[in-house]
Coordinates of C-alpha atoms in Angstrom, one line a residue:
M16 CA -0.3 0.3 0.1
Y17 CA 1.0 3.0 -0.9
N18 CA 1.4 6.0 1.6
F19 CA 3.5 9.5 -0.1
D20 CA 5.1 10.5 3.6
E21 CA 7.4 7.4 2.7
Y22 CA 8.6 8.0 -0.1
E23 CA 11.5 10.4 -0.3
L24 CA 14.7 10.6 -2.6
D25 CA 17.4 10.0 -0.5
K26 CA 21.4 10.5 -1.8
K27 CA 21.5 7.1 -3.0
D28 CA 18.5 7.8 -5.3
I29 CA 20.2 10.6 -7.0
I30 CA 21.7 10.7 -9.3
D31 CA 25.1 11.4 -10.2
A32 CA 25.0 11.9 -14.3
K33 CA 24.6 14.8 -16.5
V34 CA 20.9 15.3 -18.0
K35 CA 22.3 14.8 -21.9
D36 CA 24.1 11.9 -20.9
L37 CA 21.2 10.0 -19.0
G38 CA 18.7 11.2 -22.9
D39 CA 21.7 9.9 -24.7
N40 CA 22.1 7.0 -22.7
L41 CA 17.8 6.7 -23.5
D42 CA 18.2 7.9 -26.8
K43 CA 20.0 5.1 -28.2
L44 CA 17.9 2.3 -25.8
L45 CA 14.6 4.0 -27.6
R46 CA 15.6 3.1 -31.7
V47 CA 16.8 -0.7 -30.2
L48 CA 13.3 -0.4 -28.9
R49 CA 12.1 0.7 -32.6
K50 CA 13.7 -2.1 -34.5
E51 CA 12.1 -4.6 -32.5
D52 CA 9.1 -2.7 -32.4
I53 CA 8.5 -1.9 -28.7
T54 CA 6.4 0.8 -28.0
T55 CA 7.4 3.0 -24.9
I56 CA 4.0 4.8 -23.2
V57 CA 5.0 6.7 -19.8
M58 CA 2.3 8.3 -17.9
I59 CA 3.3 11.3 -15.9
E60 CA 0.8 11.9 -12.7
G61 CA 1.4 14.1 -9.5
F62 CA 0.2 17.2 -7.9
E63 CA -0.6 20.6 -9.4
S64 CA 1.9 22.3 -9.5
A65 CA 4.6 19.0 -8.7
G66 CA 6.6 19.7 -12.1
R67 CA 5.4 17.5 -14.6
G68 CA 6.0 20.2 -17.1
D69 CA 9.7 20.5 -16.2
M70 CA 10.0 16.9 -15.3
M71 CA 8.8 16.5 -19.6
K72 CA 11.2 18.8 -20.8
Y73 CA 14.5 16.6 -19.2
I74 CA 12.7 13.8 -20.3
M75 CA 12.5 14.5 -23.7
R76 CA 15.1 17.4 -24.4
Y77 CA 16.7 14.9 -26.1
L78 CA 15.4 12.2 -28.3
D79 CA 14.4 11.6 -31.3
K80 CA 11.0 14.0 -32.1
R81 CA 10.2 11.9 -34.8
Y82 CA 9.9 8.9 -32.8
A83 CA 8.9 10.8 -29.6
D84 CA 6.3 12.6 -28.2
V85 CA 3.8 14.0 -25.5
A86 CA 0.4 13.9 -25.1
T87 CA -1.4 16.2 -23.1
F88 CA -4.9 15.5 -21.6
E89 CA -7.0 18.1 -20.3
R90 CA -10.4 17.5 -17.9
V91 CA -12.6 19.5 -20.5
E92 CA -12.3 16.6 -22.5
Y93 CA -13.6 14.1 -20.4
K94 CA -16.7 15.9 -20.8
K95 CA -17.3 15.5 -24.2
H96 CA -17.4 11.3 -24.8
K97 CA -19.2 9.4 -23.3
L98 CA -16.5 6.4 -23.6
Y99 CA -13.7 6.9 -21.3
S100 CA -11.0 5.4 -22.8
Q101 CA -11.0 7.3 -26.3
I102 CA -9.4 10.2 -25.8
F103 CA -6.3 7.9 -24.8
W104 CA -6.8 5.2 -27.9
W105 CA -6.7 8.4 -30.7
N106 CA -3.2 9.6 -28.8
M107 CA -1.8 6.1 -28.9
P108 CA 1.8 5.7 -30.7
K109 CA 2.8 3.4 -33.3
R110 CA 4.4 0.6 -32.5
G111 CA 8.7 0.6 -31.9
H112 CA 7.6 4.4 -30.6
F113 CA 7.9 6.5 -27.3
K114 CA 4.5 8.9 -26.0
L115 CA 5.1 10.8 -23.0
F116 CA 1.6 11.5 -21.5
D117 CA 1.0 14.5 -19.0
R118 CA -2.3 13.1 -17.7
S119 CA -3.3 10.3 -19.0
L120 CA -6.7 7.7 -18.2
Y121 CA -6.1 8.5 -15.0
R122 CA -6.9 12.3 -15.1
G123 CA -10.3 11.9 -14.8
L124 CA -10.0 9.3 -12.1
L125 CA -7.7 12.2 -9.8
R126 CA -10.9 14.3 -9.8
M127 CA -12.5 14.3 -6.3
P128 CA -15.7 12.4 -7.0
K129 CA -18.7 14.8 -7.1
R130 CA -20.8 11.6 -8.3
D131 CA -23.6 9.8 -6.6
D132 CA -23.2 6.8 -8.0
H133 CA -19.4 6.9 -7.9
D134 CA -18.5 4.0 -6.7
I135 CA -19.9 2.3 -9.3
H136 CA -18.7 4.6 -11.8
L137 CA -15.1 4.2 -10.4
K138 CA -15.0 0.4 -10.8
N139 CA -15.8 0.5 -14.1
R140 CA -13.6 3.1 -15.0
L141 CA -10.7 1.0 -12.9
D142 CA -12.1 -2.1 -14.8
A143 CA -11.9 -0.2 -18.5
I144 CA -8.1 0.8 -17.4
K145 CA -6.8 -2.2 -16.1
N146 CA -8.3 -4.2 -19.2
M147 CA -6.7 -1.7 -21.3
E148 CA -3.3 -1.2 -19.3
K149 CA -2.8 -6.3 -19.4
L150 CA -4.4 -5.6 -23.4
L151 CA -1.2 -3.7 -24.0
Y152 CA 1.3 -5.6 -21.8
D153 CA 0.3 -8.5 -23.9
D154 CA 0.7 -6.4 -27.4
D155 CA 4.3 -5.8 -26.1
V156 CA 3.8 -2.4 -25.1
I157 CA 5.6 -1.2 -21.6
V158 CA 3.2 0.9 -19.7
I159 CA 5.9 2.9 -16.8
K160 CA 3.9 5.5 -14.3
Y161 CA 5.0 8.3 -12.1
F162 CA 3.0 10.0 -10.0
L163 CA 5.1 12.5 -8.7
N164 CA 4.5 13.8 -5.0
I165 CA 4.8 17.3 -3.8
S166 CA 4.7 18.7 -0.1
K167 CA 2.1 21.3 1.6
E168 CA 4.5 23.3 2.0
E169 CA 6.0 22.6 -1.4
Q170 CA 3.5 23.3 -3.4
K171 CA 2.2 26.5 -2.0
D172 CA 5.5 28.2 -2.6
R173 CA 5.6 27.0 -6.1
I174 CA 2.5 28.8 -7.0
K175 CA 3.4 31.6 -5.5
K176 CA 6.4 32.3 -7.6
M177 CA 4.7 31.1 -10.4
K178 CA 1.6 33.3 -9.7
E179 CA 3.9 36.1 -9.6
D180 CA 5.7 35.3 -13.0
K181 CA 4.3 36.8 -16.1
Y182 CA 4.9 34.5 -17.8
L183 CA 4.5 31.0 -15.6
D184 CA 1.2 32.1 -14.5
I185 CA -0.2 30.5 -16.9
Y186 CA 0.8 27.7 -15.7
I187 CA -1.9 28.3 -12.2
D188 CA -5.5 28.0 -12.3
K189 CA -8.0 27.5 -9.1
K190 CA -7.7 23.6 -9.5
D191 CA -3.8 24.1 -7.6
V192 CA -5.4 26.7 -4.9
E193 CA -8.1 24.5 -4.3
E194 CA -5.7 21.5 -4.0
N195 CA -3.7 23.3 -1.6
K196 CA -6.0 24.1 1.1
H197 CA -7.1 20.8 1.6
Y198 CA -4.2 19.0 0.6
E199 CA -5.0 16.6 2.7
E200 CA -7.8 15.8 1.4
Y201 CA -5.8 15.6 -1.7
K202 CA -3.9 13.6 -0.3
T203 CA -6.0 10.9 0.7
H204 CA -7.3 10.7 -2.9
Y205 CA -4.6 10.1 -4.7
E206 CA -3.9 7.7 -2.5
N207 CA -6.5 5.3 -2.7
I208 CA -6.4 6.3 -6.5
I209 CA -3.3 5.0 -6.4
N210 CA -3.3 1.7 -4.6
L211 CA -6.4 0.9 -6.6
S212 CA -4.5 1.2 -9.8
D213 CA -1.4 -0.3 -9.0
F214 CA -1.3 -3.3 -11.5
E215 CA 1.0 -6.0 -11.4
F216 CA 1.5 -5.0 -15.1
S217 CA 1.6 -2.2 -14.6
P218 CA 2.8 -1.1 -11.1
W219 CA 3.4 2.8 -9.9
S220 CA 6.3 4.8 -8.9
I221 CA 6.1 7.3 -6.1
I222 CA 8.3 10.4 -6.9
P223 CA 9.5 12.9 -4.5
S224 CA 10.0 15.9 -6.9
N225 CA 10.5 18.6 -4.4
N226 CA 13.5 19.0 -6.1
I227 CA 13.1 19.0 -10.2
K228 CA 15.8 18.3 -11.3
D229 CA 17.2 15.0 -9.3
A230 CA 13.7 13.6 -9.4
S231 CA 13.9 13.7 -13.3
L232 CA 17.6 13.1 -13.7
Y233 CA 16.4 9.8 -11.1
V234 CA 13.1 9.6 -13.8
I235 CA 15.1 9.7 -16.5
N236 CA 17.3 6.0 -15.3
D237 CA 14.9 4.7 -14.2
I238 CA 12.6 4.9 -17.0
I239 CA 16.4 3.4 -18.8
M240 CA 16.6 0.5 -16.2
R241 CA 12.6 0.1 -17.2
L242 CA 13.0 -0.3 -20.5
Q243 CA 16.0 -3.3 -19.9
S244 CA 13.9 -5.7 -18.0
E245 CA 10.6 -5.1 -20.3
R246 CA 12.8 -5.6 -23.0
E247 CA 14.3 -9.0 -21.6
R248 CA 10.8 -10.3 -20.7
I249 CA 9.3 -9.0 -24.1
L250 CA 11.8 -10.6 -25.9
Y251 CA 11.7 -14.1 -24.0
N252 CA 7.9 -14.3 -25.1
R253 CA 8.2 -13.9 -28.5
R254 CA 11.0 -16.8 -28.6
K255 CA 8.1 -19.6 -26.6
S256 CA 6.8 -21.7 -28.2
N257 CA 3.7 -20.7 -28.9
K258 CA 1.0 -23.9 -27.0
F259 CA -2.4 -23.9 -28.0
S260 CA -5.4 -26.1 -27.2
E261 CA -8.6 -26.3 -29.3
K262 CA -12.0 -25.4 -27.7
E263 CA -15.0 -27.7 -27.9
V264 CA -17.0 -25.3 -28.3
E265 CA -21.3 -25.9 -29.6
D266 CA -22.0 -25.9 -33.4
I267 CA -24.0 -22.6 -32.8
L268 CA -25.2 -22.0 -36.1
K269 CA -26.5 -25.8 -37.0
K270 CA -29.9 -24.1 -34.6
Y271 CA -30.3 -21.3 -36.8
P272 CA -30.9 -22.8 -40.3
P273 CA -29.9 -20.8 -42.8
E274 CA -32.0 -21.8 -45.6
N275 CA -35.9 -23.1 -42.9
N276 CA -37.3 -18.9 -43.3
K277 CA -38.9 -17.4 -46.1
L278 CA -40.8 -14.1 -46.8
S279 CA -42.8 -13.4 -49.2
K280 CA -42.7 -10.6 -51.2
E281 CA -45.9 -9.4 -50.4
E282 CA -45.4 -10.2 -47.1
Y283 CA -42.5 -8.3 -46.6
K284 CA -43.3 -5.2 -48.3
K285 CA -46.2 -5.2 -45.9
R286 CA -43.4 -4.5 -42.8
L287 CA -40.5 -2.6 -44.1
K288 CA -41.9 0.4 -44.3
P289 CA -43.3 0.7 -40.8
L290 CA -39.9 -0.8 -39.2
Q291 CA -38.0 1.8 -41.1
K292 CA -40.1 4.5 -39.9
R293 CA -40.0 2.7 -36.1
A294 CA -36.2 2.7 -36.0
Y295 CA -36.5 6.5 -37.4
E296 CA -38.0 7.5 -34.5
L297 CA -36.1 4.6 -31.7
Q298 CA -33.3 7.5 -33.6
L299 CA -35.0 10.4 -32.7
E300 CA -35.1 8.5 -29.1
L301 CA -31.6 7.8 -28.7
I302 CA -30.7 11.9 -29.5
E303 CA -33.1 13.2 -27.3
R304 CA -31.8 11.3 -24.2
G305 CA -28.0 11.7 -25.2
K306 CA -28.0 7.5 -26.2
N307 CA -25.3 6.3 -28.1
V308 CA -25.4 2.5 -30.1
V309 CA -22.6 0.4 -31.4
V310 CA -23.7 -2.3 -34.3
A311 CA -22.5 -4.7 -35.7
F312 CA -22.3 -7.0 -39.0
E313 CA -20.3 -10.2 -39.3
G314 CA -21.6 -13.5 -41.5
M315 CA -20.3 -14.9 -44.7
D316 CA -19.6 -13.3 -48.1
A317 CA -22.6 -12.3 -49.6
A318 CA -24.4 -13.3 -46.4
G319 CA -26.1 -9.7 -47.5
K320 CA -24.9 -7.7 -44.6
G321 CA -24.9 -4.2 -46.1
G322 CA -28.6 -5.0 -48.1
G323 CA -29.7 -5.4 -43.9
I324 CA -28.4 -2.2 -43.3
K325 CA -29.3 -0.5 -46.5
R326 CA -33.1 -1.3 -44.8
L327 CA -31.7 -0.5 -41.2
L328 CA -30.7 2.8 -42.4
K329 CA -33.0 4.2 -44.8
Y330 CA -34.8 6.9 -43.4
M331 CA -32.2 8.2 -40.3
D332 CA -31.2 11.1 -40.1
P333 CA -27.8 10.5 -41.5
R334 CA -26.0 13.2 -39.5
N335 CA -25.9 10.8 -36.1
A336 CA -26.0 7.0 -38.1
H337 CA -22.5 6.2 -39.7
V338 CA -21.6 3.1 -41.6
H339 CA -18.0 1.7 -41.2
T340 CA -17.0 -0.6 -43.8
V341 CA -13.6 -2.5 -42.5
A342 CA -11.5 -3.5 -45.3
S343 CA -8.3 -5.5 -44.5
P344 CA -5.6 -2.5 -42.0
T345 CA -3.5 -0.2 -44.1
E346 CA 0.1 -0.3 -43.7
H347 CA -0.7 2.4 -40.6
E348 CA -3.9 1.2 -39.2
N349 CA -1.4 -2.3 -38.9
S350 CA 1.3 0.1 -36.9
F351 CA -1.6 0.4 -33.4
N352 CA -3.1 -2.5 -31.7
Y353 CA -5.7 -4.1 -33.6
L354 CA -8.2 -2.2 -31.6
W355 CA -7.6 1.2 -32.5
R356 CA -9.3 1.7 -35.8
F357 CA -12.3 0.7 -34.1
Y358 CA -12.0 2.8 -31.3
R359 CA -11.3 5.8 -33.0
D360 CA -14.4 5.5 -34.7
F361 CA -16.6 4.8 -32.4
P362 CA -19.8 7.0 -31.4
R363 CA -18.7 10.0 -29.5
D364 CA -22.3 11.6 -29.1
R365 CA -25.8 11.1 -30.2
E366 CA -24.8 8.7 -32.7
I367 CA -25.2 5.2 -34.1
A368 CA -22.1 3.5 -35.6
I369 CA -23.2 0.9 -37.6
F370 CA -19.8 -1.8 -38.9
D371 CA -19.7 -3.9 -42.0
R372 CA -18.0 -5.8 -40.6
S373 CA -16.0 -5.2 -37.2
W374 CA -13.4 -6.2 -33.8
Y375 CA -14.0 -10.0 -34.7
G376 CA -11.8 -9.9 -37.9
R377 CA -9.1 -11.0 -35.0
V378 CA -10.2 -14.1 -34.1
L379 CA -11.8 -15.4 -38.3
V380 CA -10.1 -13.6 -40.8
E381 CA -6.9 -13.1 -38.9
R382 CA -6.2 -16.2 -37.0
V383 CA -7.6 -18.6 -40.3
E384 CA -5.9 -16.7 -43.0
G385 CA -3.1 -16.6 -40.3
F386 CA -2.1 -13.1 -40.1
A387 CA -2.2 -13.0 -35.8
T388 CA -0.6 -15.7 -34.5
R389 CA -1.9 -18.3 -31.9
S390 CA -2.2 -16.2 -28.5
E391 CA -3.3 -13.0 -30.6
W392 CA -6.0 -14.3 -31.3
Q393 CA -6.7 -16.9 -28.3
R394 CA -6.9 -13.5 -26.1
A395 CA -8.0 -11.8 -28.2
Y396 CA -12.6 -13.2 -26.6
N397 CA -11.2 -11.8 -23.9
E398 CA -10.1 -8.5 -24.8
I399 CA -12.7 -7.8 -26.4
N400 CA -15.1 -8.7 -24.4
N401 CA -13.4 -6.7 -22.4
M402 CA -13.7 -3.1 -25.1
E403 CA -17.6 -3.8 -25.3
K404 CA -18.2 -3.9 -21.6
E405 CA -16.7 -0.8 -21.9
L406 CA -19.5 0.3 -24.3
T407 CA -21.4 -0.9 -22.6
D408 CA -20.8 0.7 -19.1
S409 CA -19.3 4.1 -20.3
G410 CA -24.2 3.5 -21.3
I411 CA -23.3 2.4 -25.1
I412 CA -25.6 0.5 -26.5
V413 CA -24.2 -2.8 -28.6
M414 CA -25.6 -5.1 -29.9
K415 CA -24.1 -7.9 -32.4
F416 CA -26.3 -9.4 -36.0
F417 CA -24.0 -12.2 -37.5
L418 CA -26.0 -13.3 -41.1
N419 CA -25.6 -16.8 -41.8
I420 CA -26.0 -18.3 -45.4
S421 CA -25.9 -21.8 -47.3
L422 CA -23.4 -22.9 -48.8
D423 CA -25.8 -23.6 -52.5
E424 CA -27.1 -19.5 -52.2
Q425 CA -23.3 -17.6 -51.2
M426 CA -22.5 -19.8 -54.8
K427 CA -25.6 -19.0 -56.6
R428 CA -25.3 -15.3 -55.2
F429 CA -21.2 -15.5 -56.3
K430 CA -22.2 -16.3 -60.0
E431 CA -25.3 -14.2 -60.2
R432 CA -22.6 -11.1 -59.5
E433 CA -20.1 -12.3 -61.6
E434 CA -23.0 -12.4 -64.4
D435 CA -24.4 -8.6 -63.8
P436 CA -22.2 -6.0 -64.7
D437 CA -23.8 -3.5 -61.7
K438 CA -22.4 -6.4 -59.4
N439 CA -19.2 -7.6 -59.8
Y440 CA -17.5 -5.7 -58.2
K441 CA -19.0 -7.0 -54.8
I442 CA -17.2 -10.3 -56.1
T443 CA -13.1 -10.7 -55.6
D444 CA -10.3 -13.6 -55.6
D445 CA -10.4 -14.0 -51.8
D446 CA -14.5 -14.7 -52.2
W447 CA -13.8 -17.7 -53.6
R448 CA -10.1 -18.1 -52.0
N449 CA -12.7 -18.6 -48.0
R450 CA -15.0 -20.3 -50.0
E451 CA -12.8 -22.8 -50.0
K452 CA -11.4 -22.6 -46.2
F453 CA -15.4 -22.5 -45.3
P454 CA -14.5 -25.1 -42.9
D455 CA -11.7 -23.3 -41.0
Y456 CA -14.9 -20.0 -41.0
Y457 CA -17.3 -22.4 -39.6
R458 CA -15.2 -23.5 -36.4
A459 CA -14.2 -19.9 -36.0
F460 CA -18.2 -18.4 -36.4
N461 CA -18.9 -21.2 -33.7
E462 CA -16.2 -20.1 -31.4
M463 CA -16.5 -16.6 -32.1
L464 CA -20.1 -16.7 -30.9
A465 CA -19.7 -18.7 -28.4
L466 CA -16.9 -16.9 -26.5
T467 CA -18.5 -13.4 -27.1
N468 CA -21.7 -13.3 -26.6
S469 CA -22.7 -11.6 -23.0
K470 CA -26.1 -10.0 -21.6
N471 CA -24.9 -6.7 -22.7
A472 CA -23.9 -6.9 -26.5
P473 CA -25.3 -10.3 -27.4
W474 CA -25.3 -11.5 -31.1
Y475 CA -28.1 -12.3 -33.0
I476 CA -27.9 -14.9 -36.4
I477 CA -29.7 -14.2 -38.7
S478 CA -30.7 -17.1 -41.0
S479 CA -30.3 -14.8 -44.6
D480 CA -30.7 -17.1 -48.2
D481 CA -34.1 -15.3 -47.8
K482 CA -32.9 -11.5 -48.2
R483 CA -36.7 -10.8 -47.5
Y484 CA -36.6 -12.6 -44.5
A485 CA -33.1 -11.6 -43.1
R486 CA -33.9 -7.8 -43.8
I487 CA -37.5 -7.9 -41.7
Q488 CA -34.8 -9.9 -38.8
I489 CA -32.3 -7.0 -38.0
L490 CA -35.2 -4.9 -37.9
E491 CA -37.2 -6.3 -36.0
K492 CA -34.3 -7.4 -34.2
F493 CA -32.5 -3.9 -33.7
I494 CA -35.9 -2.5 -32.7
A495 CA -36.5 -4.9 -29.7
W496 CA -33.1 -4.3 -28.4
I497 CA -33.0 -0.2 -28.3
E498 CA -36.5 0.3 -26.9
E499 CA -35.4 -2.5 -24.3
N500 CA -32.5 -0.6 -23.8
L501 CA -34.3 2.8 -23.2
K502 CA -36.3 1.9 -20.7

């Protein structure tokens, strides 16, 4: 358990070195990590006026700024977004790069609580942070966290000096003064948050910063040692044999025969428009109540995802409903964690975000085609469940459609696309190759459905050999789930 009063920089802790020498050594080490695609994130939290800015200048002074950068988190940013970690994901460094965070995911948690539901709110955010830092740890990202501790007297003195300086007074606001006035209360709160978020894979280091230069030298040296240690861990894990055990899962798709359900043209016309208008009415209610929605569509090629999405959105306001078509990741997207591009596109406020294919590519195409290692796609089930829990904990409504089509119907649609000049853009060599690997995909589909179905983010399996039946089912399931969540 951390007690800030117990931390002091002893003489043995003071580094007898020049900032330039330490900075050059850190830069050399970061060049090695860059070649090995090992990413570094350093978070600096602490009391107001504890010297974060000065410390970051010392750390960054001799680093190559093409690969080392700083991100600053302002309190106001968190009020604009439903999803707490989204800003952090937007600032994620590329693979092999170094990113220094002035404040971080902890920015909101370290504010003094003012919510009636503080305990639930705190638990949800700590869960999200823990899950994300574990995901980064597993993805060869080194996460180092520092909290700068300062005495009440030193803080008061710094506030006074900066207020009197015509250049530095821009860094002082009422938060600094308030924190110093209620120093003990804030210290108790900070200690609580630090102890709750001191994870085995991303522990905190408490840095006494009454002397900011000594503290900065200590931190730069500590970063070097931590990077060397974590590099050995990562390289060792990369060399280890990749143990793999097949999971026995139920054949879920067998319960939803794609060819069994049909709908006449007359019945389809009768039901379609009223459902589409109801979907629009619900969109207006979602906007009025400040709710966000995420809908993921998965399924075999030619299963009807595009047609289903088109009918679902026909009468909706396009300003608040956006479709994200997910293709193979670009070279730029591959330089980040696989979830990065989805966090980038999650809705901000009062929006419906629909994904034509989704993050489940990790356990489908990336698994079957070998683009992800066995350990990567196996742990992705838990990572995806954690991500969807973060979405629903943030008040975002999540639902997922899997469109199930028979091989005979798929072949029929493939041939129609080849023969129709207006549709042949829809058929590619990849579609035929994926069809040849159907047994592998079928197993992956069932495993995905079994391991990622949850009460808050359910899967809806749609029999889609009959397009009319599938489109009505999508609208009905969407309406029912939104209505249930709006109660």
